């Protein structure tokens, strides 16, 4: 959980921005190239370099980002070979983030498994911190969720129920508190393009997704940022803006390796390639030029 003080950060003062990244996922570029995601990810130097490049580009932005959120998938599935080495190398790359920029970690299926267990959650917490929590910055309530418990929490029902109860309490309090926006971070997409689409590996099951969207809408959630798809996608759906951000690591579509800059006035966001990001300035004129969401 980032070291952000509720008292100082609970009130809206002025526009700010943060960085959202997703899926550095060490080893996937090699595994995808040889079409063997079980055994093929034995090299990850390219992803480490991309992560270092992302960190350097973020550190160069001025003024500084308020925080950087990494929406999941660091390494191979829990228990697979190379996990310890990949975790070590990813931590090494992320250690380069400017210490004044809090790093917020969101757990993904490649951190706690498609069907997470008490063991995989405990291991992930030990390595990366809590799998769900809230924090405030500048009058905005940010909620980090463990989307694997929505996807398949059958192996750890107590964790799933506690996660649900905590989310309900937080959304209720958001409705009664004068927060400017509520923003959610999770790894798996709630939907890809339609509330009626079929469910599969990428999105949440239809009943789960509809209930979640209803709760988010009622609580006034402004946007839900996720990764997992390794492509940019998303759109407005009955309230919240569903923002799917492509990977800093392996691309499964045609997007460049990149990151999303999120300007918090109305929660406006734009995806940049790592090369582009190193060339932009974050002065006020940039923020004013950001279009309002459709
Ligand atoms: Zn994923």
Short mmCIF file of N, CA and C in Angstrom, two decimals, residues 23-38 40-47 73-76 82 86 110 201 228-230 247 249-252:
data_model
loop_
_atom_site.label_atom_id
_atom_site.label_comp_id
_atom_site.label_asym_id
_atom_site.label_seq_id
_atom_site.Cartn_x
_atom_site.Cartn_y
_atom_site.Cartn_z
N UNK A 23 1.03 -5.17 -17.18
CA UNK A 23 1.59 -6.35 -17.85
C UNK A 23 3.04 -6.22 -18.35
N UNK A 24 3.97 -5.93 -17.47
CA UNK A 24 5.37 -6.05 -17.90
C UNK A 24 5.74 -7.53 -18.14
N UNK A 25 5.07 -8.41 -17.45
CA UNK A 25 5.07 -9.88 -17.58
C UNK A 25 6.35 -10.47 -18.18
N UNK A 26 7.33 -10.65 -17.36
CA UNK A 26 8.63 -11.15 -17.82
C UNK A 26 8.51 -12.55 -18.44
N UNK A 27 9.13 -12.72 -19.58
CA UNK A 27 9.16 -14.02 -20.25
C UNK A 27 8.11 -14.22 -21.33
N UNK A 28 7.09 -13.35 -21.39
CA UNK A 28 5.98 -13.61 -22.32
C UNK A 28 6.38 -13.37 -23.78
N UNK A 29 7.27 -12.41 -24.03
CA UNK A 29 7.67 -12.15 -25.43
C UNK A 29 8.29 -13.42 -26.03
N UNK A 30 9.18 -14.05 -25.28
CA UNK A 30 9.80 -15.29 -25.78
C UNK A 30 8.76 -16.41 -25.86
N UNK A 31 7.96 -16.56 -24.79
CA UNK A 31 6.98 -17.65 -24.76
C UNK A 31 5.97 -17.51 -25.89
N UNK A 32 5.55 -16.28 -26.16
CA UNK A 32 4.57 -16.03 -27.22
C UNK A 32 5.19 -16.32 -28.60
N UNK A 33 6.46 -15.97 -28.74
CA UNK A 33 7.14 -16.18 -30.03
C UNK A 33 7.23 -17.67 -30.36
N UNK A 34 7.45 -18.50 -29.34
CA UNK A 34 7.56 -19.94 -29.61
C UNK A 34 6.25 -20.67 -29.34
N UNK A 35 5.20 -19.88 -29.05
CA UNK A 35 3.86 -20.43 -28.78
C UNK A 35 3.90 -21.53 -27.71
N UNK A 36 4.63 -21.25 -26.62
CA UNK A 36 4.69 -22.21 -25.53
C UNK A 36 4.72 -21.44 -24.21
N UNK A 37 3.54 -21.06 -23.73
CA UNK A 37 3.47 -20.25 -22.52
C UNK A 37 3.73 -21.08 -21.26
N UNK A 38 3.79 -22.42 -21.40
CA UNK A 38 4.07 -23.26 -20.23
C UNK A 38 5.58 -23.33 -19.98
N UNK A 40 8.08 -21.89 -22.48
CA UNK A 40 8.92 -21.11 -23.40
C UNK A 40 9.47 -19.79 -22.91
N UNK A 41 9.10 -19.40 -21.70
CA UNK A 41 9.49 -18.04 -21.24
C UNK A 41 10.79 -18.01 -20.49
N UNK A 42 11.83 -18.61 -21.06
CA UNK A 42 13.09 -18.72 -20.31
C UNK A 42 14.04 -17.55 -20.54
N UNK A 43 13.57 -16.53 -21.26
CA UNK A 43 14.38 -15.31 -21.44
C UNK A 43 13.48 -14.11 -21.23
N UNK A 44 13.97 -13.10 -20.51
CA UNK A 44 13.11 -11.94 -20.25
C UNK A 44 13.90 -10.62 -20.21
N UNK A 45 15.08 -10.66 -20.81
CA UNK A 45 15.89 -9.43 -20.84
C UNK A 45 15.19 -8.28 -21.55
N UNK A 46 14.42 -8.61 -22.60
CA UNK A 46 13.73 -7.55 -23.35
C UNK A 46 12.67 -6.86 -22.49
N UNK A 47 11.92 -7.63 -21.71
CA UNK A 47 10.91 -7.02 -20.85
C UNK A 47 11.54 -6.20 -19.73
N UNK A 73 0.28 -8.59 -13.43
CA UNK A 73 1.03 -9.53 -14.26
C UNK A 73 2.50 -9.15 -14.42
N UNK A 74 3.23 -9.67 -13.44
CA UNK A 74 4.66 -9.39 -13.35
C UNK A 74 5.47 -10.51 -13.99
N UNK A 75 5.01 -11.75 -13.75
CA UNK A 75 5.86 -12.89 -14.10
C UNK A 75 5.00 -14.08 -14.54
N UNK A 76 5.65 -15.24 -14.71
CA UNK A 76 4.94 -16.48 -15.05
C UNK A 76 3.97 -16.84 -13.92
N UNK A 82 11.22 -20.23 -12.87
CA UNK A 82 11.70 -18.87 -13.12
C UNK A 82 10.97 -17.80 -12.32
N UNK A 86 12.37 -14.08 -11.96
CA UNK A 86 11.62 -13.00 -12.62
C UNK A 86 11.20 -11.94 -11.60
N UNK A 110 -1.41 -13.60 -13.27
CA UNK A 110 -0.05 -14.13 -13.30
C UNK A 110 0.70 -13.82 -12.01
N UNK A 201 -11.57 -16.05 -20.81
CA UNK A 201 -10.36 -15.80 -20.02
C UNK A 201 -10.15 -14.31 -19.74
N UNK A 228 -4.30 -6.81 -18.65
CA UNK A 228 -4.63 -8.21 -18.94
C UNK A 228 -4.83 -8.50 -20.43
N UNK A 229 -5.25 -7.53 -21.22
CA UNK A 229 -5.61 -7.75 -22.63
C UNK A 229 -4.39 -7.58 -23.55
N UNK A 230 -3.38 -6.90 -23.08
CA UNK A 230 -2.16 -6.62 -23.86
C UNK A 230 -2.48 -5.85 -25.15
N UNK A 247 0.19 -3.34 -22.78
CA UNK A 247 1.30 -3.76 -21.93
C UNK A 247 2.55 -2.92 -22.12
N UNK A 249 5.10 -4.68 -21.56
CA UNK A 249 5.81 -5.86 -22.08
C UNK A 249 5.21 -6.33 -23.40
N UNK A 250 4.93 -7.63 -23.48
CA UNK A 250 4.52 -8.27 -24.74
C UNK A 250 3.20 -7.71 -25.27
N UNK A 251 3.21 -7.30 -26.54
CA UNK A 251 1.99 -6.83 -27.22
C UNK A 251 1.32 -7.98 -27.94
N UNK A 252 0.02 -8.12 -27.76
CA UNK A 252 -0.72 -9.15 -28.48
C UNK A 252 -1.51 -8.54 -29.63
#
